[in-house]
C-alpha angles and dihedrals in degrees: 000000000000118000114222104228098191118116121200132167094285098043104048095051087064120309132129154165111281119215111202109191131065129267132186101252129195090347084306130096096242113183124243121206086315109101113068126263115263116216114269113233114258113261089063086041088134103060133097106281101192079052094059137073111194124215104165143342085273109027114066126167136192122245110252096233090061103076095079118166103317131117095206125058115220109230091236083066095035121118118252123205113165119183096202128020117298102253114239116273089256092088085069096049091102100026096174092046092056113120136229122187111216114196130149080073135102093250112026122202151167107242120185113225089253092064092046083057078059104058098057142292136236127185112214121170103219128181102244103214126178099223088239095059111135086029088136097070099051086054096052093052086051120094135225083282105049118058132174120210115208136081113310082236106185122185093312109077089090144061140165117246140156129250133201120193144102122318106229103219082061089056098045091044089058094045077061097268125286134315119258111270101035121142105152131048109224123202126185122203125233101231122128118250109212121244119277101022122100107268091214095060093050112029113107098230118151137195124203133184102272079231085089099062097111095063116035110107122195091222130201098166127064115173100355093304139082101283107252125258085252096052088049110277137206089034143340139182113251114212106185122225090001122105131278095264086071096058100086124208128215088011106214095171142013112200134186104217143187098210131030112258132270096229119134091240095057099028101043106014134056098036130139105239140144129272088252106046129075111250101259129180091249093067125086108287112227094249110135139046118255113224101274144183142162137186113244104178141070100031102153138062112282147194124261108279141039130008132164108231098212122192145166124228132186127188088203094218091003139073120241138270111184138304133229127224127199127177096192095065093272106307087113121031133205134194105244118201129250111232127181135027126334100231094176150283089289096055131070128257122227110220136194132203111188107210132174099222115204120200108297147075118304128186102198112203132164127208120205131203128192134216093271096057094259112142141194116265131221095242131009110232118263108266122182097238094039091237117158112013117180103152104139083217092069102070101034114162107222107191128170118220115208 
């Protein structure tokens, strides 16, 4: 099977080269395109249901095949993890009149999203990754008497899109900059907690390093269009190169802290731990994107001759190097090609390896490298919660050439 590498308009908004059999992936049958489509709950009614595989209400991930050879994922294919309950369509009724409380700041103030339109716009392609992407691969190294909780997330739980908003350093700068004593951005999302719980343990409110203050955007575009009700409309803070978590959706209320919050989400949750330890707040937080990459075609068996091995790769807060292909499983390496667009250090690259494949068995893998000289390792160390994961070994592609 040859990939076609060109990108044109239609393609590069989201289209893609489809396999249709089934291929051992990553050690484990994974289906292709064969088992019938469930119903997607309703509030993501309108997305692409043979593109999804649904895991829960609130967990959905995009079929493997799918990503085709497009740079951009179109937001009808695009993952979906929520932490609470989606809030109804409603909140986006009046886009422009949605709120969003600034403090941490000299002169703090509530700002509608139509004023923010006001204050200036940036455009930044960013790799959109849920934190437990790759899950799959650290459960299926655990025994009988080790077990993870969490989604089997594969490669899917992920895509690249572009986002248009406020930068907020131009916002803080016009609130007359930040307070004395500040060291983390906090933003608090805008879904509703229901009666009776305890609005801490389940609010989605988020700290990262201030460091990052260049380049968080408050966001109201992806792709060209309002961003839907499910990817956080009417308007959600961007934080480039870090995982999914960060983004946060609905943003309520952007603070400059001194201190990272005490939400259950920050402070108990989303932290790198053993499998034998209890997640605590003194332990790494899962804030940035490991260097990454993945094989997408071919997936499925294939004839004598040419094929194009095709891959994304991703350096998290760095730009990319290269990136290595092998077809026997990483005992020999070869320099694969970058094609398409550069969209910046903060999106991922598609690369092709062209190979004549004679009759055999063949375990196609790929190894990145970013601009600092990190580079993808074989395996990610085991964490308690399977956040993470970048070993090259997980998502190994095992095809078999007649």
């Amino acid at each position: 099977m040859t990939e076609d590498l060109r990108i044109g308009r239609r393609g590069f908004l989201g289209g893609g080269l489809t396999a249709v059999a089934a291929a051992s992936v990553g050690g484990a049958s994974e289906a292709l395109a064969q088992q019938p489509a469930k119903p997607l709950p309703a509030y993501v009614g309108w997305k692409d249901p043979n593109a999804m595989i649904i895991h829960s209400d609130q967990t959905l991930e995009m079929k493997r095949e799918l990503f085709g050879s497009s740079l951009i994922t179109a937001e009808d294919r695009l993952f979906v993890r929520n932490n609470v309950k989606a809030p109804p369509d409603s909140i986006a009724a009046d886009r422009d009149g949605w709120r969003v409380e600034f403090a941490g700041v000299k002169q703090p103030k509530t700002l509608t999203v139509g004023e923010l339109k006001r204050m200036g716009v940036v455009t930044v392609a960013t790799v959109l990754q849920c934190s437990g992407n790759g899950r799959k691969y650290f459960m299926d190294k655990l025994t009988g008497d080790q077990k993870m909780s969490g989604t089997p997330w594969t490669v899917g739980a992920s895509g690249c899109v572009i986002w248009s908003g406020v930068p907020l350093k131009t916002v803080i700068d016009a609130l007359g900059g930040q307070v004395a004593g500040v060291k983390y951005i906090t933003g608090t999302g805008g879904e509703e907690i229901p009666a009776g719980l305890n609005p801490r343990d389940l609010v989605v409110e988020r700290s990262v390093p201030l460091s990052n203050l260049e380049n968080v955007i408050l966001a109201w575009e992806m792709n060209g269009k309002p961003i839907s009700v499910a990817h956080g409309g009417p308007l959600r803070m961007i934080v480039p190169g870090y995982s999914g978590v960060n983004n946060v959706k609905y943003v309520k209320t952007v603070a400059l802290t001194a201190n990272q919050t005490d939400a259950r989400i920050q402070s108990a949750n989303y932290r790198y731990h053993s499998i034998t330890e209890k997640p605590s707040p003194d332990q790494p937080a899962v804030w940035e994107q490991p260097v990454k990459s993945w094989i997408t075609a071919p997936l499925a068996n294939q004839k004598t001759g040419q094929v194009q091995i095709t891959g994304l790769a991703l350096g998290g807060m760095n730009a990319l190097a290269g990136v290595d292909v092998s077809i026997d499983g990483g005992k020999t390496w070869k320099k694969a090609k970058f094609v398409g667009p550069d969209l910046g250090r903060f999106a991922w690259r598609l690369f092709v390896l062209p190979a004549s494949l004679q009759p055999g068995d063949y375990t196609l893998v790929s190894r990145a490298r970013d601009a600092k000289g990190n580079v993808q390792p074989e395996d990610s160390p085991l964490n308690g919660s399977g956040y993470g994961y970048n070993g090259w070994r997980g998502p190994a592609v095992k095809i078999t050439v007649a």
